Structure formats: structure tokens, C-alpha cells
Amino acid sequence: MKRLLVLAGFMISLPSFSQELYVFTEPASNMPAHSMSLKLTSHLYTHVNSFGRLAQRYYPQAMLGLNKKIMLHLGVTFSNVHTSAFRYESASLYLKYRFLSNDDIHEHFRMAAFLDASITSAPFQFDEIGLMGDKSGIEGGLIATQLLNRLALSATLSHTQVI
């Protein structure tokens, strides 16, 4: 145990290098132009759904950097949250336009506008407003990201409308 603590203390004291990383949110920066990325998000629920099965949802996405200002995400969800069988549930489209970019050495400030649209076959069952499989709707908003040396701060202002 003592060796483990010494090793952990040594590793913490080493210099590290990092980059902006937003796992569940989107920064105002875009992907590089003419690039493509694939992403898979999974949600495994701790409760058993009303059909007696463990509820789960998978959300694969293709993300495209169309140019330095425009980024596009295309996604679908597969789930058994609302049904007895695991099946296709929804499709989504996310578009982001970066309209402001003030870059300097070791810092930048960027702003972007985004639009997210989703259409689902799931029944309107829960009161929460979320477009990842449960509801059909649109969301629009603004993102501001400030990078200062190694500190990145991001804020999002948006409105979601369920259809």
C-alpha cells in the first residue's frame, strides 16, 4: 500500500500536457475541415423496463468537419427502453456554425450557433425534455468557449422545443 501511494504521488508530480476535452458537451471549436469521426454513446439503465428487461440505449454518430466553420453530426439510436425488443428508435441531425474566432498564443475565444433536430418513434412517456431517443424536437442555441493557457471554459445557452 505504501509503495502504491509513493507511485501515485510520483505520477501526480509529473508534468502533463492536455487539450480541450468535452465529453458530454460541445465546445465552440469545430472539428478540422474535411475530417470524419465516429462516436458511440451507450446508456445502460439500472432499472428493468416495463417489459422485464434491462433497459439500454446505443447512440452511434458520424461527425463531419465540412469546413473550418461548419460541423455536422448524423446519428441514430437503438434501444429497448420503450419496447420489449431492441430496435431502431430515433434519428438526429446536429449542425454547428462557428461565427467568431479570436485566436492568440495560448488562448482563444470562440462562439458558435447550433441546431439539433431529432425524430423518434418512441412513445411520449417521460416528462423530461431530451432529444436523445425519447422525444422528437429541435434545439437551438449559442456556445461560447474561452481558452486561457490550459484552462478551458465553455458556456451554452439553448432552447429545446419538443414536437
Coordinates of N, CA and C in Angstrom, one line a residue:
M1 N 0.8 -1.2 0.0 CA 0.0 0.0 0.0 C 0.9 1.3 0.0
K2 N 1.9 1.2 0.8 CA 2.8 2.3 0.9 C 3.5 2.6 -0.5
R3 N 3.9 1.6 -1.2 CA 4.5 1.7 -2.5 C 3.5 2.3 -3.5
L4 N 2.3 1.9 -3.4 CA 1.2 2.4 -4.3 C 1.0 3.9 -4.1
L5 N 1.0 4.4 -2.8 CA 0.9 5.8 -2.5 C 2.1 6.6 -3.0
V6 N 3.3 6.0 -2.9 CA 4.5 6.7 -3.4 C 4.5 6.8 -4.9
L7 N 4.1 5.7 -5.6 CA 3.9 5.7 -7.0 C 2.9 6.7 -7.5
A8 N 1.7 6.8 -6.8 CA 0.7 7.7 -7.2 C 1.2 9.2 -7.0
G9 N 1.9 9.4 -5.9 CA 2.4 10.8 -5.7 C 3.4 11.2 -6.7
F10 N 4.3 10.2 -7.1 CA 5.2 10.5 -8.2 C 4.6 10.8 -9.5
M11 N 3.5 10.1 -9.8 CA 2.8 10.3 -11.1 C 2.1 11.6 -11.1
I12 N 1.6 12.0 -10.0 CA 0.9 13.3 -9.9 C 1.9 14.5 -10.1
S13 N 3.1 14.3 -9.6 CA 4.1 15.4 -9.7 C 4.7 15.5 -11.1
L14 N 4.5 14.6 -12.0 CA 5.0 14.7 -13.4 C 4.2 15.7 -14.2
P15 N 4.9 16.4 -15.1 CA 4.2 17.4 -15.9 C 3.3 16.7 -16.9
S16 N 2.2 17.3 -17.2 CA 1.2 16.7 -18.1 C 0.8 17.7 -19.2
F17 N 0.5 17.2 -20.3 CA 0.0 18.1 -21.4 C -1.4 17.7 -21.8
S18 N -2.2 18.7 -22.0 CA -3.6 18.3 -22.3 C -4.2 19.2 -23.3
Q19 N -5.4 18.9 -23.7 CA -6.1 19.6 -24.8 C -7.6 19.7 -24.3
E20 N -8.3 20.6 -24.9 CA -9.8 20.7 -24.6 C -10.4 19.4 -24.8
L21 N -11.2 18.9 -23.8 CA -11.9 17.7 -23.9 C -13.3 17.9 -23.3
Y22 N -14.3 17.8 -24.1 CA -15.7 17.9 -23.7 C -16.4 16.6 -24.0
V23 N -16.7 15.8 -23.0 CA -17.3 14.5 -23.2 C -18.8 14.6 -23.4
F24 N -19.5 15.4 -22.7 CA -20.9 15.4 -22.8 C -21.5 16.7 -23.3
T25 N -20.6 17.7 -23.6 CA -21.0 19.0 -24.1 C -20.2 19.2 -25.4
E26 N -20.5 20.3 -26.1 CA -19.8 20.6 -27.3 C -19.2 22.0 -27.2
P27 N -17.9 22.1 -27.5 CA -17.2 23.4 -27.4 C -17.6 24.2 -28.6
A28 N -17.2 25.5 -28.6 CA -17.5 26.3 -29.8 C -16.5 26.0 -31.0
S29 N -15.4 25.4 -30.7 CA -14.5 24.9 -31.7 C -15.1 23.8 -32.5
N30 N -14.7 23.7 -33.8 CA -15.1 22.7 -34.7 C -14.1 21.6 -34.9
M31 N -14.5 20.5 -35.5 CA -13.5 19.5 -35.9 C -12.7 20.1 -37.1
P32 N -11.5 19.6 -37.4 CA -10.8 20.1 -38.5 C -11.6 19.9 -39.8
A33 N -11.4 20.8 -40.8 CA -12.1 20.7 -42.1 C -11.7 19.4 -42.8
H34 N -12.7 18.9 -43.5 CA -12.6 17.7 -44.3 C -12.2 16.5 -43.5
S35 N -12.7 16.4 -42.2 CA -12.4 15.2 -41.4 C -13.7 14.5 -41.0
M36 N -13.5 13.3 -40.6 CA -14.7 12.5 -40.1 C -14.3 11.7 -38.9
S37 N -15.3 11.6 -38.0 CA -15.1 10.9 -36.7 C -16.3 10.1 -36.4
L38 N -16.1 9.0 -35.8 CA -17.3 8.1 -35.4 C -17.3 8.0 -33.9
K39 N -18.5 8.0 -33.3 CA -18.7 8.1 -31.9 C -19.8 7.1 -31.5
L40 N -19.6 6.4 -30.4 CA -20.7 5.5 -29.9 C -20.9 5.8 -28.5
T41 N -22.1 6.2 -28.1 CA -22.5 6.5 -26.8 C -23.5 5.4 -26.3
S42 N -23.3 4.9 -25.1 CA -24.3 3.9 -24.6 C -24.8 4.3 -23.3
H43 N -26.0 4.0 -23.0 CA -26.7 4.2 -21.8 C -27.3 2.9 -21.3
L44 N -26.8 2.5 -20.2 CA -27.3 1.2 -19.6 C -28.0 1.7 -18.3
Y45 N -29.3 1.4 -18.2 CA -30.1 1.9 -17.1 C -30.1 0.8 -16.0
T46 N -30.1 1.3 -14.7 CA -30.0 0.4 -13.6 C -31.4 -0.3 -13.3
H47 N -32.5 0.2 -13.9 CA -33.8 -0.3 -13.7 C -34.2 -1.3 -14.8
V48 N -35.1 -2.1 -14.5 CA -35.6 -3.0 -15.5 C -36.8 -2.3 -16.1
N49 N -36.9 -2.3 -17.5 CA -38.1 -1.6 -18.1 C -39.4 -2.4 -17.8
S50 N -40.5 -1.8 -18.3 CA -41.8 -2.4 -18.0 C -42.0 -3.7 -18.7
F51 N -41.1 -4.2 -19.6 CA -41.2 -5.5 -20.2 C -40.3 -6.5 -19.6
G52 N -39.7 -6.2 -18.4 CA -38.9 -7.1 -17.6 C -37.5 -7.3 -18.1
R53 N -37.0 -6.4 -18.9 CA -35.6 -6.5 -19.4 C -34.8 -5.3 -18.9
L54 N -33.5 -5.4 -18.9 CA -32.6 -4.3 -18.5 C -32.7 -3.3 -19.7
A55 N -32.9 -2.1 -19.4 CA -33.1 -1.0 -20.4 C -31.7 -0.5 -20.8
Q56 N -31.6 -0.4 -22.1 CA -30.3 0.1 -22.7 C -30.6 0.9 -24.0
R57 N -29.6 1.8 -24.3 CA -29.8 2.7 -25.5 C -28.4 2.9 -26.0
Y58 N -28.2 2.7 -27.4 CA -27.0 3.0 -28.0 C -27.2 4.1 -29.1
Y59 N -26.2 5.0 -29.2 CA -26.3 6.2 -30.0 C -25.0 6.3 -30.8
P60 N -25.0 5.6 -32.0 CA -23.8 5.8 -32.9 C -24.0 7.1 -33.7
Q61 N -22.8 7.8 -33.9 CA -22.9 9.1 -34.6 C -21.7 9.2 -35.6
A62 N -21.9 9.8 -36.8 CA -20.9 10.1 -37.7 C -20.7 11.7 -37.6
M63 N -19.5 12.1 -37.3 CA -19.3 13.6 -37.2 C -18.4 14.0 -38.3
L64 N -18.8 15.1 -39.0 CA -18.1 15.6 -40.2 C -17.7 17.0 -40.0
G65 N -16.4 17.3 -40.3 CA -15.9 18.7 -40.4 C -16.0 19.1 -41.8
L66 N -17.1 19.8 -42.2 CA -17.3 20.2 -43.6 C -16.3 21.2 -44.1
N67 N -16.1 22.3 -43.2 CA -15.0 23.2 -43.5 C -14.7 23.8 -42.1
K68 N -13.9 24.9 -42.0 CA -13.4 25.3 -40.7 C -14.5 26.0 -39.9
K69 N -15.6 26.3 -40.5 CA -16.7 27.0 -39.8 C -17.9 26.1 -39.6
I70 N -18.1 25.0 -40.3 CA -19.3 24.2 -40.2 C -19.0 22.8 -39.9
M71 N -19.8 22.2 -38.9 CA -19.6 20.8 -38.5 C -21.0 20.2 -38.5
L72 N -21.1 18.9 -38.8 CA -22.3 18.2 -38.9 C -22.2 16.8 -38.2
H73 N -23.2 16.5 -37.4 CA -23.3 15.2 -36.8 C -24.6 14.5 -37.3
L74 N -24.5 13.3 -37.7 CA -25.6 12.4 -38.0 C -25.7 11.3 -37.1
G75 N -26.8 11.0 -36.5 CA -26.9 9.9 -35.5 C -28.2 9.2 -35.5
V76 N -28.2 8.0 -35.0 CA -29.4 7.2 -34.8 C -29.3 6.6 -33.4
T77 N -30.5 6.2 -32.8 CA -30.5 5.5 -31.5 C -31.2 4.1 -31.7
F78 N -30.6 3.1 -31.0 CA -31.2 1.8 -30.9 C -31.5 1.5 -29.5
S79 N -32.6 1.0 -29.1 CA -33.0 0.9 -27.7 C -34.0 -0.1 -27.4
N80 N -34.1 -0.5 -26.2 CA -35.3 -1.3 -25.7 C -35.9 -0.6 -24.5
V81 N -35.7 0.7 -24.4 CA -36.3 1.4 -23.2 C -37.8 1.5 -23.2
H82 N -38.4 1.7 -24.4 CA -39.8 1.8 -24.5 C -40.5 0.6 -25.1
T83 N -39.8 -0.4 -25.5 CA -40.4 -1.6 -26.2 C -39.8 -2.9 -25.6
S84 N -40.4 -4.0 -26.0 CA -40.0 -5.3 -25.5 C -38.8 -5.8 -26.3
A85 N -38.5 -5.3 -27.5 CA -37.4 -5.7 -28.3 C -36.4 -4.6 -28.5
F86 N -35.2 -4.9 -28.7 CA -34.1 -4.0 -29.0 C -34.2 -3.6 -30.5
R87 N -34.5 -2.3 -30.8 CA -34.7 -1.9 -32.2 C -34.4 -0.5 -32.4
Y88 N -34.4 0.0 -33.7 CA -34.2 1.4 -34.1 C -35.2 2.2 -33.3
E89 N -34.8 3.4 -32.9 CA -35.6 4.3 -32.1 C -35.7 5.7 -32.7
S90 N -34.6 6.3 -33.0 CA -34.7 7.7 -33.5 C -33.5 8.0 -34.4
A91 N -33.6 9.2 -35.1 CA -32.6 9.7 -35.9 C -32.4 11.2 -35.5
S92 N -31.1 11.7 -35.7 CA -30.9 13.1 -35.3 C -29.9 13.7 -36.2
L93 N -29.9 15.0 -36.3 CA -29.0 15.8 -37.1 C -28.6 17.0 -36.2
Y94 N -27.3 17.3 -36.2 CA -26.7 18.4 -35.4 C -25.8 19.2 -36.3
L95 N -26.1 20.5 -36.4 CA -25.3 21.4 -37.2 C -24.8 22.5 -36.4
K96 N -23.5 22.8 -36.5 CA -22.9 23.9 -35.8 C -22.1 24.8 -36.7
Y97 N -22.3 26.1 -36.5 CA -21.6 27.1 -37.3 C -20.8 28.0 -36.4
R98 N -19.5 28.0 -36.5 CA -18.6 28.9 -35.7 C -18.5 30.2 -36.4
F99 N -19.1 31.3 -35.8 CA -19.1 32.6 -36.4 C -18.1 33.6 -35.9
L100 N -17.4 33.3 -34.8 CA -16.5 34.2 -34.2 C -15.3 33.3 -33.7
S101 N -14.1 33.8 -34.0 CA -12.9 33.2 -33.6 C -11.8 34.2 -33.4
N102 N -11.5 34.5 -32.1 CA -10.3 35.4 -31.8 C -9.2 34.5 -31.2
D103 N -8.2 34.2 -32.0 CA -7.1 33.4 -31.6 C -5.9 34.2 -31.2
D104 N -5.2 33.7 -30.2 CA -3.9 34.3 -29.8 C -3.0 33.2 -29.3
I105 N -1.8 33.5 -28.9 CA -0.9 32.5 -28.4 C -1.4 32.0 -27.0
H106 N -1.6 30.7 -26.9 CA -2.1 30.0 -25.7 C -3.5 30.5 -25.2
E107 N -4.2 31.1 -26.1 CA -5.6 31.4 -25.7 C -6.4 31.7 -26.9
H108 N -7.7 31.5 -26.8 CA -8.7 31.9 -27.8 C -10.1 32.0 -27.2
F109 N -10.9 32.8 -27.9 CA -12.3 32.9 -27.6 C -13.1 32.6 -28.9
R110 N -14.0 31.7 -28.8 CA -14.8 31.3 -30.0 C -16.3 31.2 -29.6
M111 N -17.1 31.6 -30.6 CA -18.6 31.5 -30.4 C -19.1 30.7 -31.6
A112 N -20.2 30.0 -31.4 CA -20.8 29.2 -32.4 C -22.3 29.1 -32.1
A113 N -23.1 29.0 -33.2 CA -24.5 28.8 -33.1 C -24.8 27.3 -33.6
F114 N -25.7 26.6 -32.9 CA -26.0 25.3 -33.3 C -27.5 25.0 -33.4
L115 N -27.8 24.0 -34.1 CA -29.2 23.5 -34.3 C -29.2 22.0 -34.2
D116 N -30.0 21.4 -33.4 CA -30.1 20.0 -33.2 C -31.5 19.6 -33.4
A117 N -31.8 18.6 -34.3 CA -33.1 18.1 -34.6 C -33.2 16.6 -34.4
S118 N -34.3 16.1 -33.9 CA -34.4 14.7 -33.6 C -35.8 14.2 -33.9
I119 N -36.0 13.1 -34.5 CA -37.3 12.5 -34.7 C -37.3 11.1 -34.2
T120 N -38.3 10.7 -33.4 CA -38.3 9.4 -32.8 C -39.6 8.7 -33.0
S121 N -39.5 7.4 -32.8 CA -40.8 6.5 -32.9 C -41.2 6.1 -31.4
A122 N -40.4 6.6 -30.4 CA -40.7 6.2 -29.0 C -42.0 7.0 -28.6
P123 N -42.8 6.3 -27.7 CA -44.0 7.0 -27.2 C -43.6 8.1 -26.2
F124 N -44.5 9.1 -26.1 CA -44.2 10.2 -25.2 C -44.5 9.7 -23.8
Q125 N -43.5 9.2 -23.1 CA -43.7 8.5 -21.8 C -43.2 9.3 -20.6
F126 N -42.1 10.0 -20.7 CA -41.5 10.7 -19.6 C -41.6 12.2 -19.8
D127 N -41.6 12.9 -18.7 CA -41.7 14.4 -18.7 C -40.4 15.1 -19.0
E128 N -39.3 14.5 -19.0 CA -38.0 15.2 -19.3 C -38.0 15.6 -20.7
I129 N -37.2 16.6 -21.0 CA -37.0 17.1 -22.4 C -35.6 16.8 -22.8
G130 N -35.5 15.7 -23.6 CA -34.2 15.3 -24.1 C -34.4 14.7 -25.5
L131 N -33.5 15.1 -26.4 CA -33.7 14.7 -27.8 C -32.9 13.4 -28.1
M132 N -32.3 12.7 -27.2 CA -31.5 11.6 -27.5 C -32.4 10.3 -27.4
G133 N -33.4 10.2 -28.3 CA -34.1 9.0 -28.4 C -35.5 9.0 -27.8
D134 N -35.7 9.9 -26.8 CA -37.0 9.9 -26.1 C -38.1 10.8 -26.8
K135 N -37.6 11.9 -27.3 CA -38.6 12.9 -27.8 C -38.2 13.4 -29.2
S136 N -39.2 13.8 -30.0 CA -38.9 14.5 -31.3 C -38.9 15.9 -31.0
G137 N -38.0 16.7 -31.6 CA -38.0 18.1 -31.4 C -36.8 18.8 -32.0
I138 N -36.6 20.0 -31.7 CA -35.5 20.8 -32.1 C -34.9 21.6 -31.0
E139 N -33.6 21.8 -31.0 CA -32.9 22.6 -30.0 C -32.0 23.6 -30.8
G140 N -31.9 24.8 -30.4 CA -31.0 25.8 -31.0 C -30.4 26.6 -29.9
G141 N -29.2 27.1 -30.2 CA -28.5 27.9 -29.2 C -27.2 28.4 -29.6
L142 N -26.5 29.0 -28.6 CA -25.2 29.6 -28.8 C -24.2 28.9 -27.8
I143 N -22.9 28.8 -28.2 CA -21.9 28.2 -27.4 C -20.7 29.3 -27.4
A144 N -20.2 29.5 -26.2 CA -19.0 30.4 -26.1 C -17.9 29.6 -25.4
T145 N -16.7 29.6 -25.9 CA -15.6 28.9 -25.3 C -14.4 29.8 -25.2
Q146 N -13.8 29.9 -24.0 CA -12.6 30.7 -23.7 C -11.5 29.7 -23.2
L147 N -10.4 29.8 -23.9 CA -9.2 29.0 -23.5 C -8.2 30.0 -23.0
L148 N -7.7 29.8 -21.8 CA -6.7 30.6 -21.2 C -5.6 29.7 -20.7
N149 N -4.4 29.7 -21.4 CA -3.3 28.8 -21.1 C -3.9 27.3 -21.2
R150 N -4.0 26.7 -20.0 CA -4.5 25.3 -20.0 C -5.9 25.2 -19.4
L151 N -6.6 26.3 -19.2 CA -7.9 26.3 -18.6 C -8.9 26.6 -19.7
A152 N -9.9 25.7 -20.0 CA -10.9 25.9 -21.0 C -12.2 26.0 -20.3
L153 N -13.0 27.1 -20.6 CA -14.3 27.4 -20.0 C -15.3 27.5 -21.2
S154 N -16.4 26.8 -21.0 CA -17.4 26.8 -22.1 C -18.8 27.0 -21.5
A155 N -19.6 27.8 -22.1 CA -21.0 28.0 -21.7 C -21.9 27.9 -22.9
T156 N -23.1 27.3 -22.6 CA -24.1 27.1 -23.7 C -25.4 27.6 -23.3
L157 N -26.0 28.4 -24.1 CA -27.4 28.9 -23.9 C -28.2 28.3 -25.0
S158 N -29.3 27.6 -24.7 CA -30.1 27.0 -25.7 C -31.6 26.9 -25.3
H159 N -32.4 26.6 -26.3 CA -33.8 26.4 -26.1 C -34.2 25.1 -26.8
T160 N -34.9 24.2 -26.1 CA -35.3 22.9 -26.7 C -36.9 23.0 -26.8
Q161 N -37.4 22.6 -28.0 CA -38.8 22.6 -28.2 C -39.2 21.2 -28.6
V162 N -40.0 20.5 -27.8 CA -40.5 19.2 -28.1 C -41.6 19.3 -29.1
I163 N -41.6 18.4 -30.2 CA -42.7 18.5 -31.2 C -43.6 17.3 -30.9

